[in-house]
Tab-separated table of N, CA and C in Angstrom:
chain	number	residue	atom	x	y	z
A	1	MET	N	-36.396	77.665	260.101
A	1	MET	CA	-36.723	78.770	260.984
A	1	MET	C	-38.105	78.543	261.593
A	2	GLU	N	-38.208	78.682	262.892
A	2	GLU	CA	-39.495	78.509	263.575
A	2	GLU	C	-40.338	79.766	263.425
A	3	THR	N	-41.629	79.555	263.257
A	3	THR	CA	-42.550	80.683	263.262
A	3	THR	C	-43.040	80.889	264.690
A	4	GLU	N	-43.723	81.964	264.929
A	4	GLU	CA	-44.242	82.259	266.268
A	4	GLU	C	-45.496	81.460	266.590
A	5	ILE	N	-46.125	80.872	265.586
A	5	ILE	CA	-47.355	80.099	265.752
A	5	ILE	C	-47.039	78.627	265.474
A	6	LEU	N	-47.614	77.721	266.273
A	6	LEU	CA	-47.413	76.292	266.038
A	6	LEU	C	-47.932	75.887	264.664
A	7	SER	N	-47.221	74.969	264.023
A	7	SER	CA	-47.670	74.452	262.728
A	7	SER	C	-48.829	73.479	262.948
A	8	ASP	N	-49.463	73.071	261.856
A	8	ASP	CA	-50.563	72.105	261.945
A	8	ASP	C	-50.091	70.803	262.587
A	9	ASP	N	-48.914	70.330	262.178
A	9	ASP	CA	-48.381	69.077	262.728
A	9	ASP	C	-48.060	69.211	264.221
A	10	GLU	N	-47.486	70.335	264.615
A	10	GLU	CA	-47.148	70.546	266.026
A	10	GLU	C	-48.405	70.622	266.885
A	11	LEU	N	-49.428	71.291	266.373
A	11	LEU	CA	-50.683	71.395	267.114
A	11	LEU	C	-51.356	70.031	267.237
A	12	ALA	N	-51.274	69.223	266.181
A	12	ALA	CA	-51.835	67.871	266.240
A	12	ALA	C	-51.060	67.017	267.240
A	13	GLU	N	-49.757	67.177	267.285
A	13	GLU	CA	-48.945	66.425	268.249
A	13	GLU	C	-49.249	66.852	269.682
A	14	LEU	N	-49.427	68.137	269.890
A	14	LEU	CA	-49.729	68.655	271.225
A	14	LEU	C	-51.081	68.165	271.727
A	15	THR	N	-52.101	68.260	270.877
A	15	THR	CA	-53.468	67.961	271.310
A	15	THR	C	-53.854	66.501	271.119
A	16	GLY	N	-53.198	65.827	270.188
A	16	GLY	CA	-53.573	64.460	269.871
A	16	GLY	C	-54.711	64.379	268.867
A	17	TYR	N	-55.106	65.522	268.305
A	17	TYR	CA	-56.212	65.580	267.342
A	17	TYR	C	-55.739	66.245	266.060
A	18	LYS	N	-56.174	65.687	264.921
A	18	LYS	CA	-55.874	66.317	263.640
A	18	LYS	C	-56.979	67.280	263.227
A	19	SER	N	-58.201	67.016	263.671
A	19	SER	CA	-59.316	67.889	263.293
A	19	SER	C	-59.265	69.175	264.113
A	20	ARG	N	-59.649	70.246	263.475
A	20	ARG	CA	-59.630	71.551	264.154
A	20	ARG	C	-60.604	71.589	265.328
A	21	ALA	N	-61.746	70.958	265.156
A	21	ALA	CA	-62.731	70.930	266.240
A	21	ALA	C	-62.167	70.183	267.446
A	22	GLY	N	-61.512	69.061	267.201
A	22	GLY	CA	-60.896	68.308	268.290
A	22	GLY	C	-59.792	69.105	268.974
A	23	GLN	N	-59.010	69.825	268.191
A	23	GLN	CA	-57.950	70.657	268.756
A	23	GLN	C	-58.532	71.763	269.636
A	24	ARG	N	-59.608	72.405	269.152
A	24	ARG	CA	-60.239	73.461	269.954
A	24	ARG	C	-60.817	72.898	271.246
A	25	ARG	N	-61.459	71.724	271.173
A	25	ARG	CA	-62.005	71.106	272.390
A	25	ARG	C	-60.895	70.820	273.393
A	26	TRP	N	-59.764	70.283	272.928
A	26	TRP	CA	-58.651	69.978	273.820
A	26	TRP	C	-58.105	71.258	274.444
A	27	LEU	N	-57.925	72.276	273.638
A	27	LEU	CA	-57.393	73.548	274.146
A	27	LEU	C	-58.355	74.156	275.176
A	28	ASP	N	-59.647	74.126	274.880
A	28	ASP	CA	-60.636	74.663	275.824
A	28	ASP	C	-60.665	73.848	277.123
A	29	ARG	N	-60.633	72.540	277.015
A	29	ARG	CA	-60.701	71.663	278.181
A	29	ARG	C	-59.484	71.858	279.099
A	30	HIS	N	-58.340	72.173	278.509
A	30	HIS	CA	-57.117	72.359	279.291
A	30	HIS	C	-56.819	73.830	279.579
A	31	HIS	N	-57.780	74.698	279.265
A	31	HIS	CA	-57.697	76.139	279.570
A	31	HIS	C	-56.483	76.795	278.921
A	32	TRP	N	-56.256	76.497	277.650
A	32	TRP	CA	-55.181	77.122	276.896
A	32	TRP	C	-55.764	78.300	276.128
A	33	VAL	N	-55.007	79.373	276.033
A	33	VAL	CA	-55.435	80.560	275.296
A	33	VAL	C	-55.020	80.405	273.838
A	34	TYR	N	-55.948	80.698	272.934
A	34	TYR	CA	-55.668	80.649	271.502
A	34	TYR	C	-56.617	81.595	270.799
A	35	ILE	N	-56.300	81.895	269.561
A	35	ILE	CA	-57.224	82.640	268.716
A	35	ILE	C	-57.510	81.774	267.497
A	36	GLU	N	-58.548	82.112	266.771
A	36	GLU	CA	-58.918	81.334	265.596
A	36	GLU	C	-58.668	82.143	264.338
A	37	SER	N	-58.194	81.450	263.313
A	37	SER	CA	-58.042	82.082	262.012
A	37	SER	C	-59.417	82.147	261.349
A	38	ARG	N	-59.480	82.739	260.188
A	38	ARG	CA	-60.759	82.798	259.462
A	38	ARG	C	-61.311	81.410	259.183
A	39	GLY	N	-60.416	80.462	258.962
A	39	GLY	CA	-60.828	79.091	258.676
A	39	GLY	C	-61.064	78.266	259.924
A	40	LYS	N	-61.175	78.913	261.085
A	40	LYS	CA	-61.427	78.266	262.381
A	40	LYS	C	-60.251	77.416	262.853
A	41	ARG	N	-59.037	77.672	262.321
A	41	ARG	CA	-57.852	76.962	262.790
A	41	ARG	C	-57.399	77.608	264.089
A	42	PRO	N	-57.222	76.836	265.166
A	42	PRO	CA	-56.731	77.421	266.409
A	42	PRO	C	-55.256	77.810	266.253
A	43	LEU	N	-54.941	79.038	266.595
A	43	LEU	CA	-53.576	79.542	266.504
A	43	LEU	C	-53.019	79.668	267.920
A	44	VAL	N	-51.951	78.945	268.179
A	44	VAL	CA	-51.337	78.919	269.506
A	44	VAL	C	-49.908	79.420	269.368
A	45	GLY	N	-49.548	80.387	270.182
A	45	GLY	CA	-48.206	80.948	270.136
A	45	GLY	C	-47.164	80.015	270.729
A	46	ARG	N	-46.015	79.960	270.093
A	46	ARG	CA	-44.927	79.090	270.528
A	46	ARG	C	-44.423	79.469	271.922
A	47	HIS	N	-44.314	80.758	272.210
A	47	HIS	CA	-43.852	81.205	273.528
A	47	HIS	C	-44.859	80.785	274.605
A	48	TYR	N	-46.156	80.892	274.300
A	48	TYR	CA	-47.197	80.490	275.244
A	48	TYR	C	-47.102	78.999	275.550
A	49	VAL	N	-46.857	78.187	274.526
A	49	VAL	CA	-46.716	76.744	274.731
A	49	VAL	C	-45.557	76.467	275.675
A	50	ARG	N	-44.446	77.140	275.467
A	50	ARG	CA	-43.279	76.932	276.330
A	50	ARG	C	-43.580	77.330	277.771
A	51	MET	N	-44.352	78.392	277.959
A	51	MET	CA	-44.729	78.793	279.321
A	51	MET	C	-45.657	77.757	279.944
A	52	LYS	N	-46.643	77.279	279.192
A	52	LYS	CA	-47.592	76.302	279.729
A	52	LYS	C	-46.915	74.980	280.069
A	53	LEU	N	-45.901	74.609	279.307
A	53	LEU	CA	-45.198	73.357	279.546
A	53	LEU	C	-44.087	73.500	280.583
A	54	GLY	N	-43.888	74.712	281.096
A	54	GLY	CA	-42.894	74.922	282.142
A	54	GLY	C	-41.473	75.067	281.629
A	55	ILE	N	-41.307	75.244	280.325
A	55	ILE	CA	-39.977	75.406	279.753
A	55	ILE	C	-39.451	76.808	280.010
A	56	ILE	N	-40.339	77.789	279.967
A	56	ILE	CA	-39.995	79.183	280.263
A	56	ILE	C	-40.803	79.583	281.486
A	57	PRO	N	-40.150	80.042	282.565
A	57	PRO	CA	-40.919	80.452	283.748
A	57	PRO	C	-41.764	81.688	283.450
A	58	VAL	N	-42.934	81.725	284.043
A	58	VAL	CA	-43.833	82.872	283.884
A	58	VAL	C	-43.298	84.017	284.724
A	59	GLN	N	-43.143	85.165	284.110
A	59	GLN	CA	-42.682	86.345	284.823
A	59	GLN	C	-43.893	87.208	285.140
A	60	HIS	N	-44.268	87.235	286.406
A	60	HIS	CA	-45.464	87.974	286.799
A	60	HIS	C	-45.280	89.475	286.666
A	61	GLN	N	-44.054	89.946	286.662
A	61	GLN	CA	-43.822	91.372	286.519
A	61	GLN	C	-44.299	91.866	285.161
A	62	ALA	N	-44.158	91.056	284.142
A	62	ALA	CA	-44.578	91.465	282.806
A	62	ALA	C	-46.097	91.549	282.703
A	63	LEU	N	-46.828	90.894	283.598
A	63	LEU	CA	-48.277	90.887	283.536
A	63	LEU	C	-48.920	92.065	284.262
A	64	THR	N	-48.140	92.793	285.059
A	64	THR	CA	-48.696	93.933	285.787
A	64	THR	C	-48.788	95.135	284.860
A	65	PRO	N	-49.808	95.970	285.025
A	65	PRO	CA	-49.941	97.139	284.153
A	65	PRO	C	-48.835	98.144	284.432
A	66	PRO	N	-48.451	98.920	283.419
A	66	PRO	CA	-47.407	99.919	283.634
A	66	PRO	C	-47.881	101.015	284.574
A	67	ALA	N	-46.937	101.628	285.252
A	67	ALA	CA	-47.259	102.712	286.180
A	67	ALA	C	-47.774	103.919	285.404
A	68	ALA	N	-48.582	104.732	286.058
A	68	ALA	CA	-49.123	105.934	285.427
A	68	ALA	C	-47.994	106.923	285.151
A	69	ALA	N	-48.187	107.733	284.123
A	69	ALA	CA	-47.176	108.725	283.766
A	69	ALA	C	-46.993	109.728	284.906
A	70	ALA	N	-45.760	110.187	285.084
A	70	ALA	CA	-45.453	111.125	286.164
A	70	ALA	C	-45.983	112.520	285.853
A	71	TRP	N	-46.209	112.822	284.600
A	71	TRP	CA	-46.716	114.133	284.223
A	71	TRP	C	-47.728	113.958	283.103
A	72	THR	N	-48.538	114.963	282.911
A	72	THR	CA	-49.477	114.968	281.803
A	72	THR	C	-49.364	116.309	281.091
A	73	PRO	N	-49.495	116.343	279.795
A	73	PRO	CA	-49.387	117.613	279.081
A	73	PRO	C	-50.579	118.508	279.371
A	74	ASP	N	-50.344	119.821	279.312
A	74	ASP	CA	-51.390	120.814	279.545
A	74	ASP	C	-51.890	121.307	278.202
A	75	PHE	N	-53.082	120.903	277.814
A	75	PHE	CA	-53.651	121.272	276.537
A	75	PHE	C	-54.612	122.463	276.659
A	76	SER	N	-54.658	123.118	277.795
A	76	SER	CA	-55.626	124.176	278.027
A	76	SER	C	-55.388	125.394	277.125
A	77	ARG	N	-54.192	125.596	276.622
A	77	ARG	CA	-53.912	126.761	275.778
A	77	ARG	C	-53.916	126.440	274.294
A	78	VAL	N	-54.247	125.208	273.947
A	78	VAL	CA	-54.273	124.829	272.535
A	78	VAL	C	-55.627	125.238	271.959
A	79	ASN	N	-55.590	125.896	270.788
A	79	ASN	CA	-56.828	126.351	270.145
A	79	ASN	C	-57.370	125.328	269.221
């Protein structure tokens, strides 16, 4: 079963580096988004990798903010 985050081996294969510092440098140089674990391991999402590699097309509609609510509750009578 695949996890949502790339494994250490997959990240090393993607970046060409086994060291975490080398992986972070590669990710930064290629403008990839990642977060770091407490141990400074770069965490890269599997879905993001597929989008960056062109396997899954980027859907710009999902990136737009949701529309404002059509109504708002009236709290003026709440004590």
